[in-house]
PDB file of C-alpha atoms in Angstrom:
ATOM      1  CA  MET E   1     128.189-131.426 115.374  1.00 48.00           C
ATOM      2  CA  PRO E   2     126.314-128.089 114.980  1.00 54.00           C
ATOM      3  CA  ALA E   3     124.352-127.583 111.763  1.00 51.00           C
ATOM      4  CA  SER E   4     126.487-124.620 110.627  1.00 75.00           C
ATOM      5  CA  LEU E   5     129.689-126.599 111.193  1.00 76.00           C
ATOM      6  CA  ALA E   6     128.336-129.550 109.203  1.00 79.00           C
ATOM      7  CA  ALA E   7     127.318-127.218 106.341  1.00 80.00           C
ATOM      8  CA  VAL E   8     130.825-125.707 106.146  1.00 80.00           C
ATOM      9  CA  LYS E   9     132.339-129.199 106.140  1.00 82.00           C
ATOM     10  CA  ARG E  10     130.058-130.299 103.268  1.00 84.00           C
ATOM     11  CA  ARG E  11     130.978-127.212 101.216  1.00 85.00           C
ATOM     12  CA  LEU E  12     134.652-127.849 101.918  1.00 85.00           C
ATOM     13  CA  GLU E  13     134.461-131.446 100.715  1.00 87.00           C
ATOM     14  CA  SER E  14     132.438-130.444  97.645  1.00 87.00           C
ATOM     15  CA  THR E  15     134.912-127.731  96.662  1.00 87.00           C
ATOM     16  CA  ARG E  16     137.844-130.112  97.063  1.00 88.00           C
ATOM     17  CA  SER E  17     136.123-132.595  94.744  1.00 88.00           C
ATOM     18  CA  THR E  18     135.525-129.845  92.190  1.00 88.00           C
ATOM     19  CA  ARG E  19     139.192-128.821  92.356  1.00 88.00           C
ATOM     20  CA  GLN E  20     140.259-132.393  91.620  1.00 89.00           C
ATOM     21  CA  ILE E  21     138.045-132.417  88.524  1.00 90.00           C
ATOM     22  CA  THR E  22     139.234-129.035  87.199  1.00 89.00           C
ATOM     23  CA  THR E  23     142.873-129.963  87.816  1.00 90.00           C
ATOM     24  CA  ALA E  24     142.429-133.202  85.858  1.00 91.00           C
ATOM     25  CA  MET E  25     140.685-131.338  83.015  1.00 88.00           C
ATOM     26  CA  GLN E  26     143.537-128.816  82.929  1.00 87.00           C
ATOM     27  CA  MET E  27     146.049-131.644  82.533  1.00 91.00           C
ATOM     28  CA  VAL E  28     143.993-133.226  79.731  1.00 90.00           C
ATOM     29  CA  SER E  29     143.675-129.902  77.857  1.00 87.00           C
ATOM     30  CA  THR E  30     147.412-129.253  78.205  1.00 88.00           C
ATOM     31  CA  ALA E  31     148.198-132.696  76.775  1.00 89.00           C
ATOM     32  CA  LYS E  32     145.875-132.053  73.807  1.00 87.00           C
ATOM     33  CA  LEU E  33     147.469-128.635  73.294  1.00 87.00           C
ATOM     34  CA  ASN E  34     150.932-130.190  73.085  1.00 87.00           C
ATOM     35  CA  GLN E  35     149.726-132.739  70.544  1.00 86.00           C
ATOM     36  CA  VAL E  36     148.041-130.246  68.228  1.00 86.00           C
ATOM     37  CA  GLN E  37     150.980-127.819  68.474  1.00 83.00           C
ATOM     38  CA  ASN E  38     153.399-130.481  67.271  1.00 82.00           C
ATOM     39  CA  HIS E  39     151.050-131.360  64.413  1.00 80.00           C
ATOM     40  CA  THR E  40     150.579-127.695  63.446  1.00 80.00           C
ATOM     41  CA  LYS E  41     154.305-126.966  63.296  1.00 78.00           C
ATOM     42  CA  THR E  42     154.963-129.675  60.723  1.00 78.00           C
ATOM     43  CA  TYR E  43     151.915-128.753  58.654  1.00 81.00           C
ATOM     44  CA  GLN E  44     152.804-125.056  58.645  1.00 77.00           C
ATOM     45  CA  VAL E  45     156.081-125.817  56.858  1.00 79.00           C
ATOM     46  CA  TYR E  46     154.120-127.430  54.021  1.00 77.00           C
ATOM     47  CA  ALA E  47     151.556-124.610  53.871  1.00 78.00           C
ATOM     48  CA  ASP E  48     154.262-121.920  53.719  1.00 77.00           C
ATOM     49  CA  GLU E  49     156.052-123.670  50.888  1.00 78.00           C
ATOM     50  CA  VAL E  50     152.851-124.111  48.858  1.00 78.00           C
ATOM     51  CA  LYS E  51     152.086-120.404  49.236  1.00 77.00           C
ATOM     52  CA  ALA E  52     155.646-119.402  48.353  1.00 78.00           C
ATOM     53  CA  ILE E  53     155.716-121.495  45.176  1.00 76.00           C
ATOM     54  CA  LEU E  54     152.253-120.336  44.106  1.00 76.00           C
ATOM     55  CA  ALA E  55     153.207-116.707  44.752  1.00 75.00           C
ATOM     56  CA  SER E  56     156.296-117.059  42.585  1.00 74.00           C
ATOM     57  CA  LEU E  57     154.393-118.748  39.745  1.00 74.00           C
ATOM     58  CA  VAL E  58     151.535-116.215  39.803  1.00 70.00           C
ATOM     59  CA  LYS E  59     153.992-113.336  39.737  1.00 70.00           C
ATOM     60  CA  SER E  60     155.755-114.917  36.770  1.00 67.00           C
ATOM     61  CA  HIS E  61     152.443-115.357  34.966  1.00 64.00           C
ATOM     62  CA  ILE E  62     151.459-111.728  35.578  1.00 61.00           C
ATOM     63  CA  ALA E  63     154.824-110.603  34.251  1.00 59.00           C
ATOM     64  CA  THR E  64     154.222-112.503  31.000  1.00 60.00           C
ATOM     65  CA  LEU E  65     150.898-110.713  30.438  1.00 54.00           C
ATOM     66  CA  LYS E  66     152.646-107.311  30.307  1.00 52.00           C
ATOM     67  CA  ASN E  67     149.473-105.282  30.709  1.00 51.00           C
ATOM     68  CA  LYS E  68     147.380-103.634  33.415  1.00 48.00           C
ATOM     69  CA  GLU E  69     144.601-106.215  33.135  1.00 52.00           C
ATOM     70  CA  SER E  70     146.712-108.968  34.654  1.00 52.00           C
ATOM     71  CA  THR E  71     144.689-109.171  37.873  1.00 51.00           C
ATOM     72  CA  GLU E  72     141.396-109.528  35.980  1.00 53.00           C
ATOM     73  CA  LYS E  73     142.764-111.923  33.379  1.00 55.00           C
ATOM     74  CA  ILE E  74     144.381-114.305  35.832  1.00 55.00           C
ATOM     75  CA  ALA E  75     141.009-115.677  36.998  1.00 53.00           C
ATOM     76  CA  ALA E  76     140.142-116.647  33.440  1.00 55.00           C
ATOM     77  CA  ASP E  77     143.539-118.266  32.946  1.00 54.00           C
ATOM     78  CA  ILE E  78     144.076-120.269  36.109  1.00 60.00           C
ATOM     79  CA  GLY E  79     140.812-120.707  37.963  1.00 62.00           C
ATOM     80  CA  SER E  80     137.693-119.234  39.475  1.00 70.00           C
ATOM     81  CA  LEU E  81     139.150-118.951  42.986  1.00 74.00           C
ATOM     82  CA  PHE E  82     140.766-115.685  41.836  1.00 75.00           C
ATOM     83  CA  ASP E  83     137.460-114.375  40.452  1.00 73.00           C
ATOM     84  CA  GLU E  84     136.702-110.993  42.040  1.00 77.00           C
ATOM     85  CA  ARG E  85     133.056-110.699  40.988  1.00 80.00           C
ATOM     86  CA  PRO E  86     130.332-108.322  42.240  1.00 85.00           C
ATOM     87  CA  VAL E  87     129.437-109.207  45.823  1.00 85.00           C
ATOM     88  CA  LYS E  88     125.793-110.207  46.220  1.00 88.00           C
ATOM     89  CA  LYS E  89     126.241-112.760  49.003  1.00 89.00           C
ATOM     90  CA  VAL E  90     128.962-113.110  51.628  1.00 91.00           C
ATOM     91  CA  GLY E  91     129.835-116.392  53.295  1.00 91.00           C
ATOM     92  CA  ILE E  92     131.403-116.607  56.755  1.00 92.00           C
ATOM     93  CA  LEU E  93     133.065-119.787  57.986  1.00 92.00           C
ATOM     94  CA  VAL E  94     132.920-119.595  61.805  1.00 92.00           C
ATOM     95  CA  MET E  95     134.964-121.947  63.984  1.00 91.00           C
ATOM     96  CA  THR E  96     133.859-122.519  67.583  1.00 91.00           C
ATOM     97  CA  SER E  97     133.976-125.433  70.015  1.00 89.00           C
ATOM     98  CA  ASP E  98     131.428-128.202  70.529  1.00 87.00           C
ATOM     99  CA  ARG E  99     131.414-127.778  74.294  1.00 85.00           C
ATOM    100  CA  GLY E 100     131.841-125.199  77.019  1.00 81.00           C
ATOM    101  CA  LEU E 101     134.486-124.914  79.740  1.00 85.00           C
ATOM    102  CA  VAL E 102     136.755-122.981  77.368  1.00 86.00           C
ATOM    103  CA  GLY E 103     136.566-119.551  78.985  1.00 85.00           C
ATOM    104  CA  SER E 104     135.768-116.682  76.626  1.00 86.00           C
ATOM    105  CA  TYR E 105     136.926-118.595  73.523  1.00 88.00           C
ATOM    106  CA  ASN E 106     133.509-118.965  71.868  1.00 89.00           C
ATOM    107  CA  SER E 107     132.109-115.578  72.863  1.00 89.00           C
ATOM    108  CA  ASN E 108     135.182-113.771  71.506  1.00 90.00           C
ATOM    109  CA  VAL E 109     134.951-115.515  68.117  1.00 91.00           C
ATOM    110  CA  ILE E 110     131.234-114.744  67.834  1.00 91.00           C
ATOM    111  CA  LYS E 111     131.784-111.120  68.863  1.00 91.00           C
ATOM    112  CA  SER E 112     134.556-110.739  66.270  1.00 90.00           C
ATOM    113  CA  THR E 113     132.214-112.127  63.591  1.00 91.00           C
ATOM    114  CA  LEU E 114     129.357-109.796  64.539  1.00 91.00           C
ATOM    115  CA  ASP E 115     131.722-106.786  64.603  1.00 90.00           C
ATOM    116  CA  MET E 116     132.913-107.620  61.086  1.00 89.00           C
ATOM    117  CA  MET E 117     129.320-107.910  59.876  1.00 89.00           C
ATOM    118  CA  LYS E 118     128.418-104.547  61.378  1.00 89.00           C
ATOM    119  CA  LYS E 119     131.495-102.908  59.881  1.00 89.00           C
ATOM    120  CA  ASN E 120     130.719-104.238  56.381  1.00 87.00           C
ATOM    121  CA  GLY E 121     126.950-103.719  56.508  1.00 88.00           C
ATOM    122  CA  LEU E 122     126.156-107.444  56.484  1.00 87.00           C
ATOM    123  CA  ASN E 123     122.901-108.959  57.743  1.00 88.00           C
ATOM    124  CA  LYS E 124     120.899-112.180  57.506  1.00 85.00           C
ATOM    125  CA  ASP E 125     119.663-111.239  54.025  1.00 87.00           C
ATOM    126  CA  ASN E 126     123.081-110.931  52.357  1.00 88.00           C
ATOM    127  CA  THR E 127     125.093-113.365  54.498  1.00 90.00           C
ATOM    128  CA  VAL E 128     125.278-117.143  54.778  1.00 91.00           C
ATOM    129  CA  PHE E 129     127.118-119.093  57.434  1.00 92.00           C
ATOM    130  CA  LEU E 130     129.242-122.210  57.445  1.00 91.00           C
ATOM    131  CA  THR E 131     129.779-123.301  61.036  1.00 90.00           C
ATOM    132  CA  ILE E 132     132.264-125.672  62.619  1.00 90.00           C
ATOM    133  CA  GLY E 133     131.359-126.407  66.224  1.00 89.00           C
ATOM    134  CA  LYS E 134     128.080-126.795  68.074  1.00 90.00           C
ATOM    135  CA  THR E 135     128.295-123.464  69.933  1.00 90.00           C
ATOM    136  CA  GLY E 136     128.471-121.288  66.812  1.00 89.00           C
ATOM    137  CA  THR E 137     125.860-123.349  65.006  1.00 91.00           C
ATOM    138  CA  GLU E 138     123.306-122.961  67.785  1.00 91.00           C
ATOM    139  CA  PHE E 139     124.020-119.252  68.254  1.00 91.00           C
ATOM    140  CA  PHE E 140     123.590-118.197  64.634  1.00 91.00           C
ATOM    141  CA  LYS E 141     120.510-120.361  64.155  1.00 90.00           C
ATOM    142  CA  LYS E 142     118.895-118.701  67.176  1.00 90.00           C
ATOM    143  CA  GLN E 143     119.734-115.321  65.615  1.00 89.00           C
ATOM    144  CA  GLY E 144     117.811-116.327  62.492  1.00 88.00           C
ATOM    145  CA  MET E 145     120.901-116.468  60.280  1.00 89.00           C
ATOM    146  CA  ASN E 146     121.085-118.668  57.186  1.00 89.00           C
ATOM    147  CA  VAL E 147     123.379-121.572  58.101  1.00 89.00           C
ATOM    148  CA  VAL E 148     124.006-123.413  54.818  1.00 90.00           C
ATOM    149  CA  PHE E 149     126.570-125.839  56.203  1.00 90.00           C
ATOM    150  CA  GLU E 150     127.385-127.119  59.674  1.00 88.00           C
ATOM    151  CA  ASP E 151     129.803-129.618  61.100  1.00 87.00           C
ATOM    152  CA  THR E 152     130.325-130.853  64.645  1.00 86.00           C
ATOM    153  CA  GLY E 153     132.503-133.433  66.311  1.00 84.00           C
ATOM    154  CA  VAL E 154     135.852-132.364  64.839  1.00 84.00           C
ATOM    155  CA  SER E 155     138.493-134.247  66.816  1.00 85.00           C
ATOM    156  CA  ASP E 156     140.905-132.568  69.202  1.00 84.00           C
ATOM    157  CA  VAL E 157     143.835-133.089  66.818  1.00 85.00           C
ATOM    158  CA  PRO E 158     142.126-133.097  63.397  1.00 85.00           C
ATOM    159  CA  THR E 159     143.770-134.712  60.400  1.00 84.00           C
ATOM    160  CA  TYR E 160     143.339-133.343  56.895  1.00 82.00           C
ATOM    161  CA  ARG E 161     141.413-136.444  55.833  1.00 83.00           C
ATOM    162  CA  GLU E 162     138.917-135.796  58.640  1.00 81.00           C
ATOM    163  CA  VAL E 163     138.141-132.201  57.597  1.00 82.00           C
ATOM    164  CA  GLU E 164     138.626-132.657  53.851  1.00 82.00           C
ATOM    165  CA  GLY E 165     134.874-132.551  53.287  1.00 85.00           C
ATOM    166  CA  ILE E 166     134.597-129.189  55.050  1.00 85.00           C
ATOM    167  CA  VAL E 167     137.417-127.719  52.976  1.00 83.00           C
ATOM    168  CA  LYS E 168     136.017-128.940  49.670  1.00 85.00           C
ATOM    169  CA  LYS E 169     132.482-127.804  50.560  1.00 86.00           C
ATOM    170  CA  ALA E 170     133.649-124.257  51.334  1.00 87.00           C
ATOM    171  CA  VAL E 171     135.534-123.999  48.039  1.00 85.00           C
ATOM    172  CA  GLN E 172     132.757-125.643  46.007  1.00 86.00           C
ATOM    173  CA  MET E 173     130.117-123.229  47.311  1.00 88.00           C
ATOM    174  CA  PHE E 174     132.246-120.296  46.153  1.00 87.00           C
ATOM    175  CA  GLU E 175     132.624-121.836  42.709  1.00 84.00           C
ATOM    176  CA  ASP E 176     128.854-122.490  42.611  1.00 87.00           C
ATOM    177  CA  HIS E 177     128.150-118.799  43.443  1.00 87.00           C
ATOM    178  CA  VAL E 178     126.434-119.596  46.752  1.00 89.00           C
ATOM    179  CA  TYR E 179     128.488-116.619  47.934  1.00 89.00           C
ATOM    180  CA  ASP E 180     130.846-114.230  46.169  1.00 87.00           C
ATOM    181  CA  GLN E 181     133.226-113.739  49.096  1.00 88.00           C
ATOM    182  CA  LEU E 182     134.156-116.087  51.926  1.00 90.00           C
ATOM    183  CA  TYR E 183     135.514-114.920  55.269  1.00 91.00           C
ATOM    184  CA  ILE E 184     136.995-117.182  57.942  1.00 91.00           C
ATOM    185  CA  SER E 185     136.384-116.262  61.577  1.00 91.00           C
ATOM    186  CA  TYR E 186     138.418-118.078  64.206  1.00 90.00           C
ATOM    187  CA  SER E 187     140.714-117.666  67.210  1.00 88.00           C
ATOM    188  CA  HIS E 188     144.394-117.412  66.294  1.00 84.00           C
ATOM    189  CA  PHE E 189     146.810-119.011  68.758  1.00 83.00           C
ATOM    190  CA  VAL E 190     149.675-116.699  69.783  1.00 82.00           C
ATOM    191  CA  ASN E 191     150.940-118.458  72.891  1.00 82.00           C
ATOM    192  CA  ARG E 192     149.514-120.409  75.818  1.00 80.00           C
ATOM    193  CA  MET E 193     148.198-117.274  77.457  1.00 84.00           C
ATOM    194  CA  VAL E 194     147.208-115.126  74.462  1.00 83.00           C
ATOM    195  CA  SER E 195     144.923-115.687  71.452  1.00 82.00           C
ATOM    196  CA  HIS E 196     143.732-113.132  68.905  1.00 85.00           C
ATOM    197  CA  ASP E 197     140.349-113.310  67.188  1.00 86.00           C
ATOM    198  CA  ARG E 198     140.584-113.103  63.401  1.00 85.00           C
ATOM    199  CA  THR E 199     138.052-112.585  60.642  1.00 87.00           C
ATOM    200  CA  GLU E 200     139.919-112.739  57.324  1.00 85.00           C
ATOM    201  CA  LEU E 201     138.941-112.757  53.664  1.00 86.00           C
ATOM    202  CA  PHE E 202     139.671-116.206  52.272  1.00 84.00           C
ATOM    203  CA  LEU E 203     138.027-116.217  48.842  1.00 81.00           C
ATOM    204  CA  PRO E 204     138.570-114.947  46.241  1.00 82.00           C
ATOM    205  CA  ILE E 205     142.326-115.445  46.535  1.00 78.00           C
ATOM    206  CA  SER E 206     144.048-112.083  46.435  1.00 72.00           C
ATOM    207  CA  VAL E 207     146.696-111.752  43.736  1.00 70.00           C
ATOM    208  CA  LYS E 208     148.029-108.685  45.541  1.00 69.00           C
ATOM    209  CA  SER E 209     148.681-110.623  48.755  1.00 66.00           C
ATOM    210  CA  LEU E 210     150.502-113.334  46.792  1.00 68.00           C
ATOM    211  CA  GLU E 211     152.652-110.713  45.095  1.00 63.00           C
ATOM    212  CA  GLU E 212     153.453-109.112  48.451  1.00 62.00           C
ATOM    213  CA  HIS E 213     154.371-112.515  49.870  1.00 54.00           C
ATOM    214  CA  GLU E 214     156.674-113.195  46.915  1.00 53.00           C
ATOM    215  CA  ASP E 215     158.321-109.767  47.257  1.00 51.00           C
ATOM    216  CA  ALA E 216     158.998-110.436  50.952  1.00 50.00           C
ATOM    217  CA  ARG E 217     160.394-113.867  50.129  1.00 50.00           C
ATOM    218  CA  VAL E 218     162.700-112.434  47.445  1.00 46.00           C
ATOM    219  CA  LYS E 219     164.041-109.842  49.887  1.00 44.00           C
ATOM    220  CA  LYS E 220     164.767-112.601  52.384  1.00 47.00           C
ATOM    221  CA  ALA E 221     166.399-114.720  49.707  1.00 44.00           C
ATOM    222  CA  VAL E 222     168.629-111.824  48.631  1.00 40.00           C
ATOM    223  CA  THR E 223     169.635-111.269  52.250  1.00 41.00           C
ATOM    224  CA  ASN E 224     170.633-114.921  52.500  1.00 46.00           C
ATOM    225  CA  ASP E 225     172.158-114.946  49.001  1.00 47.00           C
ATOM    226  CA  ILE E 226     169.608-117.593  47.995  1.00 46.00           C
ATOM    227  CA  GLU E 227     166.848-117.279  45.431  1.00 48.00           C
ATOM    228  CA  SER E 228     164.522-120.005  44.261  1.00 50.00           C
ATOM    229  CA  GLU E 229     164.237-120.895  40.572  1.00 56.00           C
ATOM    230  CA  TYR E 230     161.752-123.298  38.995  1.00 54.00           C
ATOM    231  CA  GLU E 231     161.827-125.288  35.780  1.00 61.00           C
ATOM    232  CA  LEU E 232     158.212-125.944  34.860  1.00 58.00           C
ATOM    233  CA  GLU E 233     156.766-128.838  32.953  1.00 62.00           C
ATOM    234  CA  PRO E 234     154.225-129.122  31.323  1.00 64.00           C
ATOM    235  CA  GLY E 235     153.694-125.361  31.675  1.00 64.00           C
ATOM    236  CA  LEU E 236     153.152-122.351  33.907  1.00 65.00           C
ATOM    237  CA  ILE E 237     149.337-122.293  33.702  1.00 70.00           C
ATOM    238  CA  ASP E 238     149.023-126.025  34.372  1.00 70.00           C
ATOM    239  CA  MET E 239     151.288-125.773  37.400  1.00 70.00           C
ATOM    240  CA  ILE E 240     149.361-122.849  38.871  1.00 73.00           C
ATOM    241  CA  SER E 241     146.025-124.578  38.255  1.00 72.00           C
ATOM    242  CA  SER E 242     147.279-127.633  40.146  1.00 72.00           C
ATOM    243  CA  LEU E 243     148.621-125.607  43.064  1.00 76.00           C
ATOM    244  CA  VAL E 244     145.615-123.318  43.591  1.00 78.00           C
ATOM    245  CA  PRO E 245     143.333-126.023  45.104  1.00 77.00           C
ATOM    246  CA  GLN E 246     146.167-127.184  47.384  1.00 78.00           C
ATOM    247  CA  TYR E 247     146.730-123.609  48.508  1.00 81.00           C
ATOM    248  CA  ALA E 248     143.032-123.045  49.227  1.00 81.00           C
ATOM    249  CA  ASN E 249     142.797-126.318  51.129  1.00 81.00           C
ATOM    250  CA  SER E 250     145.901-125.498  53.166  1.00 81.00           C
ATOM    251  CA  LEU E 251     144.413-122.157  54.271  1.00 82.00           C
ATOM    252  CA  VAL E 252     141.189-123.681  55.589  1.00 84.00           C
ATOM    253  CA  TYR E 253     142.861-126.672  57.221  1.00 86.00           C
ATOM    254  CA  GLY E 254     145.524-124.411  58.722  1.00 85.00           C
ATOM    255  CA  ALA E 255     142.813-122.194  60.232  1.00 87.00           C
ATOM    256  CA  ILE E 256     141.079-125.257  61.715  1.00 88.00           C
ATOM    257  CA  LEU E 257     144.339-126.392  63.335  1.00 87.00           C
ATOM    258  CA  ASP E 258     144.977-122.874  64.609  1.00 87.00           C
ATOM    259  CA  ALA E 259     141.466-122.669  66.082  1.00 88.00           C
ATOM    260  CA  LYS E 260     141.826-126.059  67.794  1.00 89.00           C
ATOM    261  CA  THR E 261     145.166-125.002  69.292  1.00 89.00           C
ATOM    262  CA  SER E 262     143.578-121.844  70.670  1.00 88.00           C
ATOM    263  CA  GLU E 263     140.601-123.837  71.995  1.00 88.00           C
ATOM    264  CA  HIS E 264     142.814-126.217  73.998  1.00 89.00           C
ATOM    265  CA  ALA E 265     144.865-123.307  75.362  1.00 89.00           C
ATOM    266  CA  SER E 266     141.663-121.511  76.423  1.00 89.00           C
ATOM    267  CA  SER E 267     140.350-124.678  78.060  1.00 88.00           C
ATOM    268  CA  ALA E 268     143.605-125.212  79.982  1.00 89.00           C
ATOM    269  CA  ASN E 269     143.611-121.584  81.156  1.00 89.00           C
ATOM    270  CA  ALA E 270     139.941-121.728  82.172  1.00 89.00           C
ATOM    271  CA  MET E 271     140.493-124.901  84.198  1.00 90.00           C
ATOM    272  CA  LYS E 272     143.574-123.412  85.856  1.00 89.00           C
ATOM    273  CA  SER E 273     141.556-120.345  86.859  1.00 88.00           C
ATOM    274  CA  ALA E 274     138.819-122.610  88.216  1.00 88.00           C
ATOM    275  CA  SER E 275     141.359-124.591  90.238  1.00 88.00           C
ATOM    276  CA  ASP E 276     142.915-121.391  91.604  1.00 88.00           C
ATOM    277  CA  ASN E 277     139.472-120.091  92.597  1.00 89.00           C
ATOM    278  CA  ALA E 278     138.720-123.414  94.274  1.00 88.00           C
ATOM    279  CA  ASP E 279     141.948-123.094  96.276  1.00 87.00           C
ATOM    280  CA  ASP E 280     140.878-119.644  97.460  1.00 88.00           C
ATOM    281  CA  ILE E 281     137.436-120.918  98.470  1.00 88.00           C
ATOM    282  CA  ILE E 282     138.940-123.927 100.246  1.00 87.00           C
ATOM    283  CA  SER E 283     141.279-121.634 102.191  1.00 86.00           C
ATOM    284  CA  THR E 284     138.351-119.439 103.268  1.00 87.00           C
ATOM    285  CA  LEU E 285     136.120-122.393 104.181  1.00 84.00           C
ATOM    286  CA  GLN E 286     138.925-124.085 106.111  1.00 84.00           C
ATOM    287  CA  LEU E 287     139.361-120.945 108.184  1.00 84.00           C
ATOM    288  CA  GLN E 288     135.599-120.791 108.819  1.00 81.00           C
ATOM    289  CA  TYR E 289     135.553-124.469 109.768  1.00 80.00           C
ATOM    290  CA  ASN E 290     138.479-124.099 112.183  1.00 81.00           C
ATOM    291  CA  ARG E 291     136.876-121.094 113.868  1.00 80.00           C
ATOM    292  CA  ALA E 292     133.508-122.825 114.136  1.00 76.00           C
ATOM    293  CA  ARG E 293     135.156-125.947 115.517  1.00 75.00           C
ATOM    294  CA  GLN E 294     137.133-123.905 118.019  1.00 76.00           C
ATOM    295  CA  ALA E 295     133.957-122.139 119.125  1.00 72.00           C
ATOM    296  CA  ALA E 296     132.164-125.471 119.521  1.00 70.00           C
ATOM    297  CA  ILE E 297     135.008-126.872 121.651  1.00 74.00           C
ATOM    298  CA  THR E 298     135.079-123.718 123.774  1.00 77.00           C
ATOM    299  CA  THR E 299     131.321-124.025 124.324  1.00 72.00           C
ATOM    300  CA  GLU E 300     131.660-127.675 125.379  1.00 70.00           C
ATOM    301  CA  ILE E 301     134.447-126.845 127.842  1.00 72.00           C
ATOM    302  CA  THR E 302     132.387-124.009 129.297  1.00 73.00           C
ATOM    303  CA  GLU E 303     129.384-126.293 129.742  1.00 66.00           C
ATOM    304  CA  ILE E 304     131.489-128.997 131.431  1.00 69.00           C
ATOM    305  CA  THR E 305     133.109-126.445 133.758  1.00 70.00           C
ATOM    306  CA  GLY E 306     129.722-124.978 134.589  1.00 66.00           C
ATOM    307  CA  GLY E 307     128.339-128.408 135.409  1.00 65.00           C
ATOM    308  CA  MET E 308     131.266-129.256 137.706  1.00 64.00           C
ATOM    309  CA  THR E 309     130.868-125.933 139.516  1.00 67.00           C
ATOM    310  CA  ALA E 310     127.159-126.576 140.045  1.00 64.00           C
ATOM    311  CA  GLN E 311     127.864-129.983 141.625  1.00 64.00           C
ATOM    312  CA  GLU E 312     130.314-128.464 144.062  1.00 61.00           C
TER     313      GLU E 312
END
């Protein structure tokens, strides 16, 4: 077999092996995506209800104050997570993957984070990072950023118990004034083909956003002729104080689930693209192989015919 023909055959076999691997990885990522989606749906119901109840209670508390200082006073009444203090340090919780083969997932999250920093005039002197995922951790350390907390090895379908330490650490650092604002940067899952990069303010909790959420919920309740009412015991402040940590925890854990969903979708899409590219290469190489083989056979026939003619 000619050397060029053997080389094409080796490339063809190698590409077919690669396609088998990428196809298997696509199937694995799709299975993980289905698992985390089912888990996220059930958790989101809980998170929405916690936010709705807290929004209603906070609005009721503000109404009882009957003055314009309600937003400032609420932090003193029900917890430091509402404390809008002067911003000396900003914390950014960045969620990336531990490995590659996820397309542009990691680069998009990092780019979104850097764009937010540029927009808000943030740099390594006034910013600290909390990183989930090996990729983000390594990137920001190489950039000379101050990474005060890092975590790797989060499972593909994380449970709350698994990430509880991350959630509590993020909240505790805010309460300890390690930073005065905390942003969360992650990839938000829209559907299996589309994800949007988000960098959102997480702490302090915005009273305005809670009020807006409650107003929207009331409008929906009026439309459906249903409106929630609560009988509180032991009291309004105690109930809000109990709900605030649950609400904060639900936001961080919900973002982690959302990021993992987007990661699996990106991995499945990347592996599908790799498999499709492998199919194109295989088609091209097969054509080259067939032509080379045909040329080799034609050459052999010509040589045999020439030899027979010479003998005659």
